[in-house]
CSV table of C-alpha atoms (C1' of nucleotides) in Angstrom, one decimal:
chain,number,residue,atom,x,y,z
A,137,MET,CA,-47.6,-45.7,27.9
A,138,GLN,CA,-47.3,-42.6,25.8
A,139,GLN,CA,-43.5,-40.9,24.9
A,140,PHE,CA,-43.0,-37.7,23.5
A,141,SER,CA,-40.0,-36.0,21.8
A,142,ILE,CA,-39.2,-32.5,23.0
A,143,GLY,CA,-40.8,-31.2,19.8
A,144,GLU,CA,-44.2,-33.1,20.0
A,145,LEU,CA,-44.1,-31.8,23.9
A,146,SER,CA,-43.6,-28.4,22.8
A,147,LEU,CA,-46.8,-28.7,20.1
A,148,HIS,CA,-49.0,-30.3,22.8
A,149,ALA,CA,-47.9,-27.7,25.5
A,150,GLY,CA,-47.7,-24.7,23.1
A,151,VAL,CA,-44.3,-24.0,24.8
A,152,LYS,CA,-41.2,-23.5,22.6
A,153,VAL,CA,-38.8,-25.8,22.3
A,154,PRO,CA,-35.6,-24.0,23.9
A,155,THR,CA,-38.0,-22.6,26.5
A,156,ILE,CA,-38.7,-26.3,27.5
A,157,ARG,CA,-34.8,-27.0,27.7
A,158,TYR,CA,-34.3,-23.7,30.1
A,159,TYR,CA,-37.2,-25.0,32.1
A,160,GLU,CA,-35.3,-28.0,32.7
A,161,GLN,CA,-32.0,-26.0,33.2
A,162,ILE,CA,-33.6,-23.9,35.8
A,163,GLY,CA,-35.2,-27.0,37.9
A,164,LEU,CA,-39.0,-26.4,36.9
A,165,LEU,CA,-39.2,-29.4,34.8
A,166,GLU,CA,-37.6,-32.7,36.2
A,167,ALA,CA,-34.9,-34.0,33.6
A,168,PRO,CA,-36.6,-36.4,31.5
A,169,LEU,CA,-35.6,-39.8,30.6
A,170,ARG,CA,-32.8,-40.0,27.5
A,171,THR,CA,-32.6,-42.3,24.3
A,172,GLN,CA,-29.7,-44.4,23.8
A,173,GLY,CA,-28.7,-41.0,21.6
A,174,ASN,CA,-29.3,-38.7,24.2
A,175,GLN,CA,-32.3,-37.3,22.7
A,176,ARG,CA,-35.2,-36.4,25.7
A,177,ARG,CA,-38.3,-38.4,25.9
A,178,TYR,CA,-41.3,-37.1,27.7
A,179,GLY,CA,-44.6,-39.2,29.3
A,180,ARG,CA,-48.1,-37.6,30.1
A,181,ALA,CA,-47.2,-36.3,33.5
A,182,GLN,CA,-44.5,-34.2,32.3
A,183,LEU,CA,-47.0,-32.8,29.6
A,184,GLU,CA,-49.6,-31.7,32.5
A,185,ARG,CA,-47.0,-30.3,34.3
A,186,LEU,CA,-45.7,-27.9,31.5
A,187,ARG,CA,-49.1,-27.1,30.5
A,188,PHE,CA,-49.7,-26.0,34.0
A,189,ILE,CA,-46.4,-23.8,34.0
A,190,ALA,CA,-47.5,-22.4,30.2
A,191,HIS,CA,-51.0,-21.4,31.7
A,192,ALA,CA,-50.1,-20.0,35.0
A,193,ARG,CA,-47.2,-18.1,33.2
A,194,ALA,CA,-49.7,-16.7,30.7
A,195,MET,CA,-52.0,-15.4,33.6
A,196,GLY,CA,-49.2,-13.4,34.9
A,197,PHE,CA,-48.2,-15.6,37.9
A,198,ALA,CA,-44.6,-14.7,38.9
A,199,MET,CA,-41.8,-17.6,38.7
A,200,ASP,CA,-42.0,-17.9,42.4
A,201,SER,CA,-46.0,-17.9,42.5
A,202,LEU,CA,-45.9,-20.7,40.2
A,203,ARG,CA,-43.1,-22.6,42.1
A,204,SER,CA,-45.1,-22.6,45.0
A,205,LEU,CA,-48.6,-23.4,43.1
A,206,LEU,CA,-46.7,-26.1,41.8
A,207,ARG,CA,-46.0,-27.3,45.2
A,208,ILE,CA,-49.4,-26.7,46.3
A,209,ALA,CA,-50.6,-28.7,43.5
A,210,GLY,CA,-48.1,-31.8,44.2
A,211,HIS,CA,-49.5,-32.0,47.8
A,212,ARG,CA,-52.8,-33.6,46.8
A,213,GLN,CA,-52.9,-35.9,49.9
A,214,GLY,CA,-53.9,-33.5,52.5
A,215,PRO,CA,-52.3,-30.1,52.5
A,216,CYS,CA,-49.6,-29.5,55.6
A,217,ALA,CA,-50.1,-26.1,57.3
A,218,ASP,CA,-47.2,-25.1,55.0
A,219,VAL,CA,-49.0,-25.5,51.8
A,220,ASP,CA,-52.1,-24.4,53.4
A,221,ALA,CA,-50.7,-21.0,54.0
A,222,LEU,CA,-49.7,-21.1,50.4
A,223,ALA,CA,-52.7,-21.9,49.0
A,224,ARG,CA,-54.2,-18.8,51.3
A,225,ALA,CA,-52.0,-16.5,50.1
A,226,HIS,CA,-52.7,-17.4,46.3
A,227,LEU,CA,-56.2,-17.3,46.9
A,228,ALA,CA,-56.0,-13.6,48.2
A,229,GLU,CA,-53.8,-13.0,44.9
A,230,VAL,CA,-56.3,-14.6,42.5
A,231,ASP,CA,-59.1,-12.7,44.2
A,232,ASP,CA,-57.3,-9.5,43.9
A,233,ARG,CA,-56.9,-10.2,40.1
A,234,ILE,CA,-60.4,-10.9,39.6
A,235,ALA,CA,-61.5,-7.8,41.3
A,236,SER,CA,-59.3,-5.8,39.0
A,237,LEU,CA,-60.1,-7.7,35.7
A,238,THR,CA,-63.9,-7.4,36.7
A,239,ARG,CA,-63.4,-3.8,37.0
A,240,LEU,CA,-61.7,-3.5,33.6
A,241,ARG,CA,-64.1,-5.4,32.0
A,242,GLY,CA,-66.9,-3.4,33.1
A,243,GLU,CA,-64.9,-0.3,31.6
A,244,LEU,CA,-64.4,-1.8,28.0
A,245,VAL,CA,-68.2,-3.0,27.7
A,246,ALA,CA,-69.3,0.5,28.5
A,247,MET,CA,-66.8,1.6,26.2
A,248,LEU,CA,-68.2,-0.6,23.3
A,249,SER,CA,-71.8,-0.2,24.1
A,250,GLY,CA,-71.9,3.2,25.3
A,251,GLY,CA,-69.7,5.4,23.1
A,252,ARG,CA,-70.2,3.7,19.9
A,253,HIS,CA,-71.8,6.5,17.7
A,254,GLY,CA,-70.2,9.9,17.9
A,255,THR,CA,-71.4,11.2,21.6
A,256,VAL,CA,-69.7,10.0,24.4
A,257,GLY,CA,-69.7,9.5,28.3
A,258,GLU,CA,-66.0,9.7,30.0
A,259,CYS,CA,-64.0,6.8,29.4
A,260,ARG,CA,-62.5,5.5,32.6
A,261,ILE,CA,-60.4,2.9,31.9
A,262,VAL,CA,-57.7,4.7,32.9
A,263,GLU,CA,-59.1,5.5,36.5
A,264,VAL,CA,-60.0,1.8,36.6
A,265,LEU,CA,-56.4,0.6,36.1
A,266,SER,CA,-54.5,3.7,38.0
A,267,ASP,CA,-56.6,3.7,41.2
A,268,HIS,CA,-54.0,1.8,43.4
A,269,GLU,CA,-56.5,2.0,46.7
A,270,GLN,CA,-58.9,-0.6,45.4
A,271,CYS,CA,-55.9,-2.9,44.8
A,272,ALA,CA,-55.6,-4.7,48.1
A,273,SER,CA,-52.3,-6.5,47.9
A,274,ALA,CA,-49.0,-4.4,47.2
A,275,HIS,CA,-47.1,-4.8,44.2
B,96,MET,CA,-50.8,22.7,39.5
B,97,GLN,CA,-48.7,20.1,41.2
B,98,GLN,CA,-45.3,19.1,40.3
B,99,PHE,CA,-43.5,15.8,41.4
B,100,SER,CA,-39.8,15.0,41.2
B,101,ILE,CA,-39.1,11.7,39.9
B,102,GLY,CA,-38.8,10.3,43.5
B,103,GLU,CA,-42.0,11.7,44.5
B,104,LEU,CA,-43.5,10.2,41.4
B,105,SER,CA,-42.2,6.8,42.2
B,106,LEU,CA,-43.5,6.7,45.5
B,107,HIS,CA,-47.1,7.6,44.6
B,108,ALA,CA,-47.3,5.3,41.6
B,109,GLY,CA,-45.1,2.5,43.5
B,110,VAL,CA,-42.6,2.0,40.5
B,111,LYS,CA,-39.1,2.2,41.0
B,112,VAL,CA,-37.2,5.3,40.0
B,113,PRO,CA,-34.8,3.8,37.2
B,114,THR,CA,-38.2,2.3,36.0
B,115,ILE,CA,-39.8,5.3,35.4
B,116,ARG,CA,-36.6,6.6,33.4
B,117,TYR,CA,-36.6,3.1,31.7
B,118,TYR,CA,-40.4,4.0,30.6
B,119,GLU,CA,-39.5,7.3,29.4
B,120,GLN,CA,-36.4,5.8,27.3
B,121,ILE,CA,-38.5,3.4,25.6
B,122,GLY,CA,-41.6,6.0,25.0
B,123,LEU,CA,-44.3,4.6,27.0
B,124,LEU,CA,-44.2,7.6,29.2
B,125,GLU,CA,-43.5,11.2,27.5
B,126,ALA,CA,-40.3,13.0,28.6
B,127,PRO,CA,-41.3,15.5,31.1
B,128,LEU,CA,-40.4,19.0,31.9
B,129,ARG,CA,-36.9,19.8,33.3
B,130,THR,CA,-35.9,22.3,36.1
B,131,GLN,CA,-33.1,24.7,35.1
B,132,GLY,CA,-30.7,22.0,36.7
B,133,ASN,CA,-32.0,19.3,34.3
B,134,GLN,CA,-34.2,17.2,36.8
B,135,ARG,CA,-37.5,15.9,35.7
B,136,ARG,CA,-40.5,17.3,37.0
B,137,TYR,CA,-43.8,15.5,36.3
B,138,GLY,CA,-47.8,16.5,36.8
B,139,ARG,CA,-50.7,14.8,37.7
B,140,ALA,CA,-51.6,13.3,34.3
B,141,GLN,CA,-48.2,11.5,34.2
B,142,LEU,CA,-48.9,10.1,37.6
B,143,GLU,CA,-52.2,8.4,36.5
B,144,ARG,CA,-50.6,7.2,33.6
B,145,LEU,CA,-47.7,5.6,35.2
B,146,ARG,CA,-50.0,4.1,37.9
B,147,PHE,CA,-52.2,2.9,34.8
B,148,ILE,CA,-49.0,1.2,33.5
B,149,ALA,CA,-48.2,-0.2,36.9
B,150,HIS,CA,-51.3,-1.7,37.6
B,151,ALA,CA,-52.0,-3.2,34.4
B,152,ARG,CA,-48.2,-4.7,34.2
B,153,ALA,CA,-48.8,-6.2,37.9
B,154,MET,CA,-52.1,-8.0,36.2
B,155,GLY,CA,-49.8,-9.3,33.6
B,156,PHE,CA,-50.5,-7.4,30.8
B,157,ALA,CA,-48.0,-7.8,28.1
B,158,MET,CA,-46.2,-4.5,26.8
B,159,ASP,CA,-48.0,-4.3,23.3
B,160,SER,CA,-51.4,-4.8,25.1
B,161,LEU,CA,-50.3,-2.0,27.3
B,162,ARG,CA,-49.6,0.1,24.6
B,163,SER,CA,-53.0,-0.5,23.0
B,164,LEU,CA,-54.8,-0.2,25.9
B,165,LEU,CA,-53.2,3.2,26.6
B,166,ARG,CA,-54.1,3.8,23.0
B,167,ILE,CA,-57.9,3.0,23.7
B,168,ALA,CA,-57.7,4.7,26.9
B,169,GLY,CA,-56.6,8.0,25.0
B,170,HIS,CA,-59.3,8.0,22.8
B,171,ARG,CA,-62.1,9.2,25.4
B,172,GLN,CA,-63.8,11.0,22.6
B,173,GLY,CA,-66.0,8.4,20.9
B,174,PRO,CA,-64.0,5.3,19.7
B,175,CYS,CA,-63.0,5.2,15.8
B,176,ALA,CA,-63.5,1.4,14.4
B,177,ASP,CA,-59.7,1.1,15.1
B,178,VAL,CA,-60.0,1.7,18.7
B,179,ASP,CA,-63.2,-0.3,18.9
B,180,ALA,CA,-61.5,-3.2,17.5
B,181,LEU,CA,-58.7,-3.1,20.3
B,182,ALA,CA,-61.4,-2.7,23.0
B,183,ARG,CA,-63.1,-5.9,21.9
B,184,ALA,CA,-59.7,-8.1,21.8
B,185,HIS,CA,-59.1,-6.8,25.4
B,186,LEU,CA,-62.5,-7.7,26.3
B,187,ALA,CA,-61.9,-11.1,25.0
B,188,GLU,CA,-58.5,-11.5,26.7
B,189,VAL,CA,-59.9,-10.0,29.9
B,190,ASP,CA,-62.9,-12.8,30.0
B,191,ASP,CA,-60.5,-15.6,29.4
B,192,ARG,CA,-58.4,-14.7,32.4
B,193,ILE,CA,-61.4,-14.2,34.4
B,194,ALA,CA,-62.7,-17.5,33.6
B,195,SER,CA,-59.3,-19.1,34.4
B,196,LEU,CA,-58.8,-17.4,37.4
B,197,THR,CA,-62.2,-18.2,38.6
B,198,ARG,CA,-61.7,-21.8,38.2
B,199,LEU,CA,-58.4,-21.9,39.7
B,200,ARG,CA,-60.2,-19.6,42.8
B,201,GLY,CA,-62.6,-22.6,42.8
B,202,GLU,CA,-59.7,-25.3,43.2
B,203,LEU,CA,-57.9,-23.3,45.8
B,204,VAL,CA,-61.2,-22.8,48.0
B,205,ALA,CA,-62.2,-26.7,47.6
B,206,MET,CA,-58.2,-27.4,48.8
B,207,LEU,CA,-58.7,-24.9,51.9
B,208,SER,CA,-62.2,-26.0,52.9
B,209,GLY,CA,-62.3,-29.6,51.8
B,210,GLY,CA,-59.2,-31.3,52.3
B,211,ARG,CA,-58.0,-29.7,56.0
B,212,HIS,CA,-58.0,-32.7,57.9
B,213,GLY,CA,-56.4,-36.0,57.0
B,214,THR,CA,-59.1,-37.3,54.1
B,215,VAL,CA,-58.8,-35.3,50.9
B,216,GLY,CA,-60.6,-35.6,47.8
B,217,GLU,CA,-58.5,-35.2,44.2
B,218,CYS,CA,-56.9,-31.6,44.1
B,219,ARG,CA,-57.4,-30.5,40.5
B,220,ILE,CA,-55.4,-27.3,40.4
B,221,VAL,CA,-53.2,-28.9,38.0
B,222,GLU,CA,-56.0,-29.7,35.7
B,223,VAL,CA,-57.7,-26.5,36.0
B,224,LEU,CA,-54.5,-24.9,35.0
B,225,SER,CA,-53.2,-27.3,32.5
B,226,ASP,CA,-56.4,-27.9,30.5
B,227,HIS,CA,-56.0,-25.6,27.6
B,228,GLU,CA,-59.2,-26.4,25.8
B,229,GLN,CA,-61.0,-24.4,28.5
B,230,CYS,CA,-58.8,-21.6,27.2
B,231,ALA,CA,-60.6,-19.5,24.4
B,232,SER,CA,-57.5,-17.4,23.2
B,233,ALA,CA,-54.2,-18.5,21.9
B,234,HIS,CA,-51.2,-18.1,23.7
C,1053,DT,C1',-23.6,28.3,52.9
C,1054,DT,C1',-23.2,23.8,53.7
C,1055,DA,C1',-24.4,19.3,54.5
C,1056,DA,C1',-27.6,15.6,53.5
C,1057,DT,C1',-30.6,14.1,50.0
C,1058,DC,C1',-32.0,13.5,45.7
C,1059,DC,C1',-31.2,13.5,41.0
C,1060,DC,C1',-28.4,13.0,36.4
C,1061,DT,C1',-26.1,9.9,32.9
C,1062,DC,C1',-24.0,5.6,31.6
C,1063,DT,C1',-22.8,1.2,31.8
C,1064,DA,C1',-23.5,-3.3,33.5
C,1065,DG,C1',-26.2,-6.9,35.6
C,1066,DT,C1',-30.3,-10.3,36.2
C,1067,DC,C1',-34.2,-13.0,34.7
C,1068,DA,C1',-36.6,-15.4,31.4
C,1069,DC,C1',-36.4,-16.7,27.6
C,1070,DT,C1',-35.3,-16.9,22.2
C,1071,DG,C1',-32.3,-17.4,18.2
C,1072,DG,C1',-28.2,-19.6,15.5
C,1073,DA,C1',-24.1,-22.3,14.9
C,1074,DG,C1',-22.1,-26.9,14.8
C,1075,DG,C1',-22.7,-31.2,14.7
C,1076,DT,C1',-25.3,-36.0,16.0
C,1077,DT,C1',-29.7,-39.1,16.1
C,1078,DC,C1',-34.1,-40.6,14.3
C,1079,DA,C1',-37.4,-42.8,11.4
C,1080,DA,C1',-39.5,-43.2,6.8
C,1081,DG,C1',-38.3,-44.2,1.9
C,1082,DG,C1',-35.7,-46.8,-1.6
D,218,DC,C1',-29.7,-52.2,5.2
D,219,DC,C1',-28.4,-47.9,4.1
D,220,DT,C1',-29.4,-43.0,3.0
D,221,DT,C1',-31.3,-38.4,3.9
D,222,DG,C1',-33.9,-34.9,5.5
D,223,DA,C1',-36.0,-33.3,9.7
D,224,DA,C1',-35.5,-33.2,14.6
D,225,DC,C1',-32.4,-33.3,18.1
D,226,DC,C1',-28.0,-32.0,21.0
D,227,DT,C1',-24.9,-28.6,23.5
D,228,DC,C1',-23.1,-24.0,23.9
D,229,DC,C1',-23.1,-19.4,23.4
D,230,DA,C1',-24.9,-14.8,22.2
D,231,DG,C1',-28.9,-11.7,22.1
D,232,DT,C1',-33.7,-9.3,23.6
D,233,DG,C1',-36.9,-7.2,26.4
D,234,DA,C1',-37.8,-5.8,30.8
D,235,DC,C1',-36.2,-4.1,34.2
D,236,DT,C1',-32.3,-3.3,38.5
D,237,DA,C1',-28.2,-1.6,40.8
D,238,DG,C1',-23.9,1.2,41.1
D,239,DA,C1',-20.6,4.6,40.0
D,240,DG,C1',-19.4,9.1,39.4
D,241,DG,C1',-20.7,13.3,39.6
D,242,DG,C1',-24.4,17.7,39.8
D,243,DA,C1',-28.8,20.0,41.9
D,244,DT,C1',-32.1,20.9,45.9
D,245,DT,C1',-33.5,21.9,50.1
D,246,DA,C1',-33.7,22.6,55.1
D,247,DA,C1',-30.7,24.1,58.9
DNA sequence: TTAATCCCTCTAGTCACTGGAGGTTCAAGG
DNA sequence: CCTTGAACCTCCAGTGACTAGAGGGATTAA
């Protein structure tokens, strides 16, 4: 069973060492085993969890969403009603994000293909991102 | 030509009043006109810009990405090479996000439909979000 | 014109990190 | 074994992006 020092974990997960300690401090990551000399040693599972956190954060999920996603992910054994509701809420959030991003994507593509040389149509990136009506969830 | 007080702007854009002042302070929003009594008055264009900012932030774009998106959006008159490159970079970022979110969506759907009562398959939400290989851009 | 509401600036607090000081532990080479 | 340099430890202070509050002035509806 593989063991990682905090530096190795940092490398493998792409998360800075102080950030790992911070996550431990706020309870996002469980406190790992320690060596005789008080240094942290992590296993595979904790690496996965940290990657999960890093990736979710990079995608813009709030810390709260993250905690509940982790809760969902923890319930691999058949969701209770509680977890089910969480999953539903996240599905809605995810759908909104995908819709927004897809529209933005369309605009970027149009910009790149359409307006390349001199003459241009309207760039609607601003409208795409500023039109709040098209955004199902409040924020 | 319509004028908004900072409070009205806040309502229409869904951004808190102190946040608007903060955005002005850091130069994301240009300083608006003032009344005789020194109160801020905004126009349509600034409302659009603020909505843009709010929406982009809600979707998890970093402040830096945001500034450059604004730069792109500003160049509605035929992109120079510079802006073109920015747009390309954002397209890549947007594509990555869409891909990640789509996979996460699939997992959430599978959880909700598949594992509802008792017997369950594996929940792979963690794997979906923790698999860094499938993420084209570094973060 | 006066009262309620909104706005002003300034300062301080929060959250999620990020970095540094000062000291300890680990592991590879001699 | 023993050393030595990189990596680790704790603690504390700083940053970015807000957020809230105090103390006081402006606007507007009655």
